[in-house]
Amino acid sequence: MLTKIYDQHGIEIFEEESRFFVRYDVGAHMVMPRLDEISQKEADLAMTGPIAAERVLFSLQRRLQAAGVDPYRTNI
């Protein structure tokens, strides 16, 4: 079960059995939530403030694109 450990600056971070997930809005004109796994290091960094969180999300989106996944579509 996902346990919410952070909810600020437009992102939520969850932990489940030492795995970390970030939920954020990828929509431009409407809310489109997305939930992706991130590392503990990324989770810790994202929780330090909005600029760091934005950098983590940009890095995550680049990784998703490189893997052939559209990071701007909801997956929930």
Backbone atoms as SQL, in Angstrom:
CREATE TABLE atoms (id INTEGER PRIMARY KEY, chain TEXT, resi INTEGER, resn TEXT, atom TEXT, x REAL, y REAL, z REAL);
INSERT INTO atoms VALUES
  (1, 'A', 1, 'MET', 'N', 0.839, -1.183, 0.000),
  (2, 'A', 1, 'MET', 'CA', 0.000, 0.000, 0.000),
  (3, 'A', 1, 'MET', 'C', 0.884, 1.246, 0.000),
  (4, 'A', 2, 'LEU', 'N', 0.556, 2.181, -0.852),
  (5, 'A', 2, 'LEU', 'CA', 1.315, 3.425, -0.919),
  (6, 'A', 2, 'LEU', 'C', 1.050, 4.284, 0.304),
  (7, 'A', 3, 'THR', 'N', 2.115, 4.799, 0.889),
  (8, 'A', 3, 'THR', 'CA', 2.017, 5.700, 2.032),
  (9, 'A', 3, 'THR', 'C', 2.535, 7.062, 1.604),
  (10, 'A', 4, 'LYS', 'N', 1.690, 8.073, 1.703),
  (11, 'A', 4, 'LYS', 'CA', 2.095, 9.421, 1.300),
  (12, 'A', 4, 'LYS', 'C', 3.083, 9.973, 2.322),
  (13, 'A', 5, 'ILE', 'N', 4.242, 10.432, 1.830),
  (14, 'A', 5, 'ILE', 'CA', 5.251, 10.993, 2.725),
  (15, 'A', 5, 'ILE', 'C', 5.510, 12.473, 2.441),
  (16, 'A', 6, 'TYR', 'N', 4.921, 12.997, 1.358),
  (17, 'A', 6, 'TYR', 'CA', 5.151, 14.398, 1.001),
  (18, 'A', 6, 'TYR', 'C', 4.016, 14.871, 0.106),
  (19, 'A', 7, 'ASP', 'N', 3.575, 16.106, 0.335),
  (20, 'A', 7, 'ASP', 'CA', 2.498, 16.688, -0.475),
  (21, 'A', 7, 'ASP', 'C', 2.643, 18.203, -0.464),
  (22, 'A', 8, 'GLN', 'N', 3.494, 18.702, -1.353),
  (23, 'A', 8, 'GLN', 'CA', 3.708, 20.147, -1.462),
  (24, 'A', 8, 'GLN', 'C', 4.133, 20.493, -2.879),
  (25, 'A', 9, 'HIS', 'N', 3.950, 21.754, -3.233),
  (26, 'A', 9, 'HIS', 'CA', 4.439, 22.296, -4.501),
  (27, 'A', 9, 'HIS', 'C', 3.922, 21.530, -5.716),
  (28, 'A', 10, 'GLY', 'N', 2.719, 20.974, -5.621),
  (29, 'A', 10, 'GLY', 'CA', 2.101, 20.320, -6.760),
  (30, 'A', 10, 'GLY', 'C', 2.512, 18.878, -7.003),
  (31, 'A', 11, 'ILE', 'N', 3.270, 18.303, -6.083),
  (32, 'A', 11, 'ILE', 'CA', 3.636, 16.893, -6.218),
  (33, 'A', 11, 'ILE', 'C', 3.337, 16.154, -4.930),
  (34, 'A', 12, 'GLU', 'N', 3.105, 14.867, -5.076),
  (35, 'A', 12, 'GLU', 'CA', 2.947, 13.983, -3.925),
  (36, 'A', 12, 'GLU', 'C', 3.978, 12.874, -4.072),
  (37, 'A', 13, 'ILE', 'N', 4.629, 12.521, -2.974),
  (38, 'A', 13, 'ILE', 'CA', 5.602, 11.428, -2.988),
  (39, 'A', 13, 'ILE', 'C', 5.096, 10.353, -2.041),
  (40, 'A', 14, 'PHE', 'N', 5.169, 9.120, -2.528),
  (41, 'A', 14, 'PHE', 'CA', 4.696, 7.968, -1.773),
  (42, 'A', 14, 'PHE', 'C', 5.831, 6.970, -1.602),
  (43, 'A', 15, 'GLU', 'N', 5.722, 6.181, -0.544),
  (44, 'A', 15, 'GLU', 'CA', 6.678, 5.094, -0.326),
  (45, 'A', 15, 'GLU', 'C', 5.903, 3.796, -0.148),
  (46, 'A', 16, 'GLU', 'N', 6.455, 2.727, -0.708),
  (47, 'A', 16, 'GLU', 'CA', 5.876, 1.396, -0.539),
  (48, 'A', 16, 'GLU', 'C', 7.025, 0.392, -0.578),
  (49, 'A', 17, 'GLU', 'N', 7.280, -0.240, 0.542),
  (50, 'A', 17, 'GLU', 'CA', 8.315, -1.270, 0.643),
  (51, 'A', 17, 'GLU', 'C', 9.650, -0.795, 0.061),
  (52, 'A', 18, 'SER', 'N', 10.123, 0.345, 0.521),
  (53, 'A', 18, 'SER', 'CA', 11.414, 0.926, 0.114),
  (54, 'A', 18, 'SER', 'C', 11.455, 1.346, -1.357),
  (55, 'A', 19, 'ARG', 'N', 10.300, 1.475, -1.983),
  (56, 'A', 19, 'ARG', 'CA', 10.198, 2.014, -3.342),
  (57, 'A', 19, 'ARG', 'C', 9.488, 3.355, -3.234),
  (58, 'A', 20, 'PHE', 'N', 9.857, 4.285, -4.108),
  (59, 'A', 20, 'PHE', 'CA', 9.313, 5.631, -4.047),
  (60, 'A', 20, 'PHE', 'C', 8.612, 5.972, -5.356),
  (61, 'A', 21, 'PHE', 'N', 7.518, 6.715, -5.231),
  (62, 'A', 21, 'PHE', 'CA', 6.700, 7.090, -6.377),
  (63, 'A', 21, 'PHE', 'C', 6.343, 8.562, -6.267),
  (64, 'A', 22, 'VAL', 'N', 6.229, 9.220, -7.403),
  (65, 'A', 22, 'VAL', 'CA', 5.809, 10.610, -7.425),
  (66, 'A', 22, 'VAL', 'C', 4.538, 10.709, -8.267),
  (67, 'A', 23, 'ARG', 'N', 3.568, 11.448, -7.732),
  (68, 'A', 23, 'ARG', 'CA', 2.341, 11.721, -8.482),
  (69, 'A', 23, 'ARG', 'C', 2.315, 13.219, -8.757),
  (70, 'A', 24, 'TYR', 'N', 2.074, 13.557, -10.004),
  (71, 'A', 24, 'TYR', 'CA', 2.102, 14.951, -10.418),
  (72, 'A', 24, 'TYR', 'C', 1.138, 15.143, -11.582),
  (73, 'A', 25, 'ASP', 'N', 0.860, 16.390, -11.896),
  (74, 'A', 25, 'ASP', 'CA', -0.088, 16.733, -12.955),
  (75, 'A', 25, 'ASP', 'C', 0.670, 17.010, -14.244),
  (76, 'A', 26, 'VAL', 'N', 0.346, 16.281, -15.313),
  (77, 'A', 26, 'VAL', 'CA', 1.009, 16.485, -16.600),
  (78, 'A', 26, 'VAL', 'C', 0.126, 17.240, -17.587),
  (79, 'A', 27, 'GLY', 'N', -1.052, 17.633, -17.161),
  (80, 'A', 27, 'GLY', 'CA', -1.979, 18.329, -18.051),
  (81, 'A', 27, 'GLY', 'C', -1.670, 19.805, -18.156),
  (82, 'A', 28, 'ALA', 'N', -1.964, 20.368, -19.313),
  (83, 'A', 28, 'ALA', 'CA', -1.762, 21.800, -19.514),
  (84, 'A', 28, 'ALA', 'C', -3.061, 22.559, -19.268),
  (85, 'A', 29, 'HIS', 'N', -4.159, 22.050, -19.829),
  (86, 'A', 29, 'HIS', 'CA', -5.439, 22.743, -19.713),
  (87, 'A', 29, 'HIS', 'C', -6.437, 21.987, -18.850),
  (88, 'A', 30, 'MET', 'N', -6.060, 20.795, -18.433),
  (89, 'A', 30, 'MET', 'CA', -6.916, 20.013, -17.550),
  (90, 'A', 30, 'MET', 'C', -6.022, 19.141, -16.677),
  (91, 'A', 31, 'VAL', 'N', -6.542, 18.691, -15.559),
  (92, 'A', 31, 'VAL', 'CA', -5.762, 17.867, -14.648),
  (93, 'A', 31, 'VAL', 'C', -5.607, 16.467, -15.227),
  (94, 'A', 32, 'MET', 'N', -4.357, 16.041, -15.372),
  (95, 'A', 32, 'MET', 'CA', -4.043, 14.697, -15.861),
  (96, 'A', 32, 'MET', 'C', -2.962, 14.118, -14.947),
  (97, 'A', 33, 'PRO', 'N', -3.356, 13.385, -13.914),
  (98, 'A', 33, 'PRO', 'CA', -2.366, 12.875, -12.971),
  (99, 'A', 33, 'PRO', 'C', -1.516, 11.755, -13.572),
  (100, 'A', 34, 'ARG', 'N', -0.305, 11.670, -13.085),
  (101, 'A', 34, 'ARG', 'CA', 0.613, 10.622, -13.510),
  (102, 'A', 34, 'ARG', 'C', 1.364, 10.140, -12.272),
  (103, 'A', 35, 'LEU', 'N', 1.616, 8.839, -12.186),
  (104, 'A', 35, 'LEU', 'CA', 2.332, 8.245, -11.066),
  (105, 'A', 35, 'LEU', 'C', 3.504, 7.447, -11.630),
  (106, 'A', 36, 'ASP', 'N', 4.716, 7.814, -11.218),
  (107, 'A', 36, 'ASP', 'CA', 5.921, 7.144, -11.707),
  (108, 'A', 36, 'ASP', 'C', 6.854, 6.833, -10.548),
  (109, 'A', 37, 'GLU', 'N', 7.621, 5.771, -10.719),
  (110, 'A', 37, 'GLU', 'CA', 8.599, 5.398, -9.704),
  (111, 'A', 37, 'GLU', 'C', 9.852, 6.264, -9.851),
  (112, 'A', 38, 'ILE', 'N', 10.393, 6.676, -8.716),
  (113, 'A', 38, 'ILE', 'CA', 11.640, 7.429, -8.679),
  (114, 'A', 38, 'ILE', 'C', 12.539, 6.792, -7.629),
  (115, 'A', 39, 'SER', 'N', 13.786, 7.165, -7.641),
  (116, 'A', 39, 'SER', 'CA', 14.730, 6.622, -6.659),
  (117, 'A', 39, 'SER', 'C', 14.564, 7.337, -5.315),
  (118, 'A', 40, 'GLN', 'N', 15.119, 6.751, -4.282),
  (119, 'A', 40, 'GLN', 'CA', 15.079, 7.400, -2.975),
  (120, 'A', 40, 'GLN', 'C', 15.847, 8.721, -3.015),
  (121, 'A', 41, 'LYS', 'N', 16.952, 8.737, -3.730),
  (122, 'A', 41, 'LYS', 'CA', 17.737, 9.969, -3.865),
  (123, 'A', 41, 'LYS', 'C', 16.907, 11.062, -4.530),
  (124, 'A', 42, 'GLU', 'N', 16.161, 10.701, -5.580),
  (125, 'A', 42, 'GLU', 'CA', 15.303, 11.676, -6.257),
  (126, 'A', 42, 'GLU', 'C', 14.177, 12.139, -5.338),
  (127, 'A', 43, 'ALA', 'N', 13.607, 11.215, -4.574),
  (128, 'A', 43, 'ALA', 'CA', 12.535, 11.578, -3.637),
  (129, 'A', 43, 'ALA', 'C', 13.061, 12.553, -2.595),
  (130, 'A', 44, 'ASP', 'N', 14.224, 12.250, -2.034),
  (131, 'A', 44, 'ASP', 'CA', 14.819, 13.141, -1.037),
  (132, 'A', 44, 'ASP', 'C', 15.085, 14.521, -1.622),
  (133, 'A', 45, 'LEU', 'N', 15.604, 14.559, -2.838),
  (134, 'A', 45, 'LEU', 'CA', 15.899, 15.831, -3.498),
  (135, 'A', 45, 'LEU', 'C', 14.618, 16.610, -3.768),
  (136, 'A', 46, 'ALA', 'N', 13.591, 15.947, -4.288),
  (137, 'A', 46, 'ALA', 'CA', 12.326, 16.621, -4.613),
  (138, 'A', 46, 'ALA', 'C', 11.683, 17.235, -3.386),
  (139, 'A', 47, 'MET', 'N', 11.889, 16.635, -2.236),
  (140, 'A', 47, 'MET', 'CA', 11.274, 17.137, -1.007),
  (141, 'A', 47, 'MET', 'C', 11.994, 18.347, -0.431),
  (142, 'A', 48, 'THR', 'N', 13.106, 18.782, -1.057),
  (143, 'A', 48, 'THR', 'CA', 13.830, 19.943, -0.530),
  (144, 'A', 48, 'THR', 'C', 13.245, 21.270, -0.995),
  (145, 'A', 49, 'GLY', 'N', 12.401, 21.249, -2.024),
  (146, 'A', 49, 'GLY', 'CA', 11.777, 22.498, -2.453),
  (147, 'A', 49, 'GLY', 'C', 11.312, 22.439, -3.887),
  (148, 'A', 50, 'PRO', 'N', 10.608, 23.478, -4.328),
  (149, 'A', 50, 'PRO', 'CA', 9.989, 23.455, -5.651),
  (150, 'A', 50, 'PRO', 'C', 10.982, 23.423, -6.815),
  (151, 'A', 51, 'ILE', 'N', 12.109, 24.077, -6.695),
  (152, 'A', 51, 'ILE', 'CA', 13.080, 24.070, -7.799),
  (153, 'A', 51, 'ILE', 'C', 13.680, 22.681, -7.962),
  (154, 'A', 52, 'ALA', 'N', 14.039, 22.059, -6.851),
  (155, 'A', 52, 'ALA', 'CA', 14.582, 20.699, -6.903),
  (156, 'A', 52, 'ALA', 'C', 13.525, 19.720, -7.416),
  (157, 'A', 53, 'ALA', 'N', 12.280, 19.891, -6.991),
  (158, 'A', 53, 'ALA', 'CA', 11.202, 19.011, -7.458),
  (159, 'A', 53, 'ALA', 'C', 11.024, 19.128, -8.962),
  (160, 'A', 54, 'GLU', 'N', 11.097, 20.343, -9.468),
  (161, 'A', 54, 'GLU', 'CA', 10.973, 20.564, -10.911),
  (162, 'A', 54, 'GLU', 'C', 12.110, 19.862, -11.666),
  (163, 'A', 55, 'ARG', 'N', 13.313, 19.940, -11.145),
  (164, 'A', 55, 'ARG', 'CA', 14.456, 19.272, -11.781),
  (165, 'A', 55, 'ARG', 'C', 14.277, 17.758, -11.798),
  (166, 'A', 56, 'VAL', 'N', 13.765, 17.210, -10.690),
  (167, 'A', 56, 'VAL', 'CA', 13.516, 15.769, -10.619),
  (168, 'A', 56, 'VAL', 'C', 12.476, 15.370, -11.667),
  (169, 'A', 57, 'LEU', 'N', 11.413, 16.153, -11.796),
  (170, 'A', 57, 'LEU', 'CA', 10.366, 15.833, -12.769),
  (171, 'A', 57, 'LEU', 'C', 10.885, 15.936, -14.205),
  (172, 'A', 58, 'PHE', 'N', 11.685, 16.952, -14.493),
  (173, 'A', 58, 'PHE', 'CA', 12.256, 17.066, -15.843),
  (174, 'A', 58, 'PHE', 'C', 13.148, 15.871, -16.161),
  (175, 'A', 59, 'SER', 'N', 13.952, 15.469, -15.193),
  (176, 'A', 59, 'SER', 'CA', 14.828, 14.308, -15.389),
  (177, 'A', 59, 'SER', 'C', 14.004, 13.045, -15.606),
  (178, 'A', 60, 'LEU', 'N', 12.953, 12.882, -14.818),
  (179, 'A', 60, 'LEU', 'CA', 12.064, 11.726, -14.952),
  (180, 'A', 60, 'LEU', 'C', 11.416, 11.720, -16.339),
  (181, 'A', 61, 'GLN', 'N', 10.929, 12.867, -16.791),
  (182, 'A', 61, 'GLN', 'CA', 10.280, 12.937, -18.095),
  (183, 'A', 61, 'GLN', 'C', 11.250, 12.620, -19.231),
  (184, 'A', 62, 'ARG', 'N', 12.490, 13.058, -19.121),
  (185, 'A', 62, 'ARG', 'CA', 13.491, 12.703, -20.140),
  (186, 'A', 62, 'ARG', 'C', 13.749, 11.203, -20.155),
  (187, 'A', 63, 'ARG', 'N', 13.817, 10.579, -18.973),
  (188, 'A', 63, 'ARG', 'CA', 14.009, 9.126, -18.886),
  (189, 'A', 63, 'ARG', 'C', 12.844, 8.379, -19.517),
  (190, 'A', 64, 'LEU', 'N', 11.635, 8.834, -19.234),
  (191, 'A', 64, 'LEU', 'CA', 10.450, 8.190, -19.804),
  (192, 'A', 64, 'LEU', 'C', 10.464, 8.297, -21.323),
  (193, 'A', 65, 'GLN', 'N', 10.779, 9.475, -21.846),
  (194, 'A', 65, 'GLN', 'CA', 10.833, 9.661, -23.296),
  (195, 'A', 65, 'GLN', 'C', 11.888, 8.752, -23.917),
  (196, 'A', 66, 'ALA', 'N', 13.043, 8.632, -23.287),
  (197, 'A', 66, 'ALA', 'CA', 14.113, 7.772, -23.801),
  (198, 'A', 66, 'ALA', 'C', 13.683, 6.307, -23.828),
  (199, 'A', 67, 'ALA', 'N', 12.777, 5.937, -22.926),
  (200, 'A', 67, 'ALA', 'CA', 12.270, 4.561, -22.865),
  (201, 'A', 67, 'ALA', 'C', 11.073, 4.358, -23.794),
  (202, 'A', 68, 'GLY', 'N', 10.690, 5.400, -24.525),
  (203, 'A', 68, 'GLY', 'CA', 9.564, 5.278, -25.462),
  (204, 'A', 68, 'GLY', 'C', 8.212, 5.492, -24.832),
  (205, 'A', 69, 'VAL', 'N', 8.173, 6.085, -23.644),
  (206, 'A', 69, 'VAL', 'CA', 6.922, 6.341, -22.933),
  (207, 'A', 69, 'VAL', 'C', 6.591, 7.825, -23.063),
  (208, 'A', 70, 'ASP', 'N', 5.332, 8.137, -23.345),
  (209, 'A', 70, 'ASP', 'CA', 4.902, 9.521, -23.432),
  (210, 'A', 70, 'ASP', 'C', 4.691, 10.062, -22.010),
  (211, 'A', 71, 'PRO', 'N', 5.566, 10.941, -21.536),
  (212, 'A', 71, 'PRO', 'CA', 5.453, 11.419, -20.153),
  (213, 'A', 71, 'PRO', 'C', 4.333, 12.435, -19.944),
  (214, 'A', 72, 'TYR', 'N', 3.648, 12.802, -21.018),
  (215, 'A', 72, 'TYR', 'CA', 2.591, 13.812, -20.920),
  (216, 'A', 72, 'TYR', 'C', 1.194, 13.190, -21.014),
  (217, 'A', 73, 'ARG', 'N', 1.110, 11.892, -20.815),
  (218, 'A', 73, 'ARG', 'CA', -0.179, 11.199, -20.787),
  (219, 'A', 73, 'ARG', 'C', -0.362, 10.588, -19.412),
  (220, 'A', 74, 'THR', 'N', -1.565, 10.616, -18.938),
  (221, 'A', 74, 'THR', 'CA', -1.855, 10.024, -17.632),
  (222, 'A', 74, 'THR', 'C', -1.653, 8.507, -17.690),
  (223, 'A', 75, 'ASN', 'N', -1.238, 7.940, -16.582),
  (224, 'A', 75, 'ASN', 'CA', -1.074, 6.494, -16.489),
  (225, 'A', 75, 'ASN', 'C', -1.826, 5.937, -15.280),
  (226, 'A', 76, 'ILE', 'N', -2.724, 6.737, -14.757),
  (227, 'A', 76, 'ILE', 'CA', -3.491, 6.321, -13.577),
  (228, 'A', 76, 'ILE', 'C', -4.900, 5.967, -14.005);
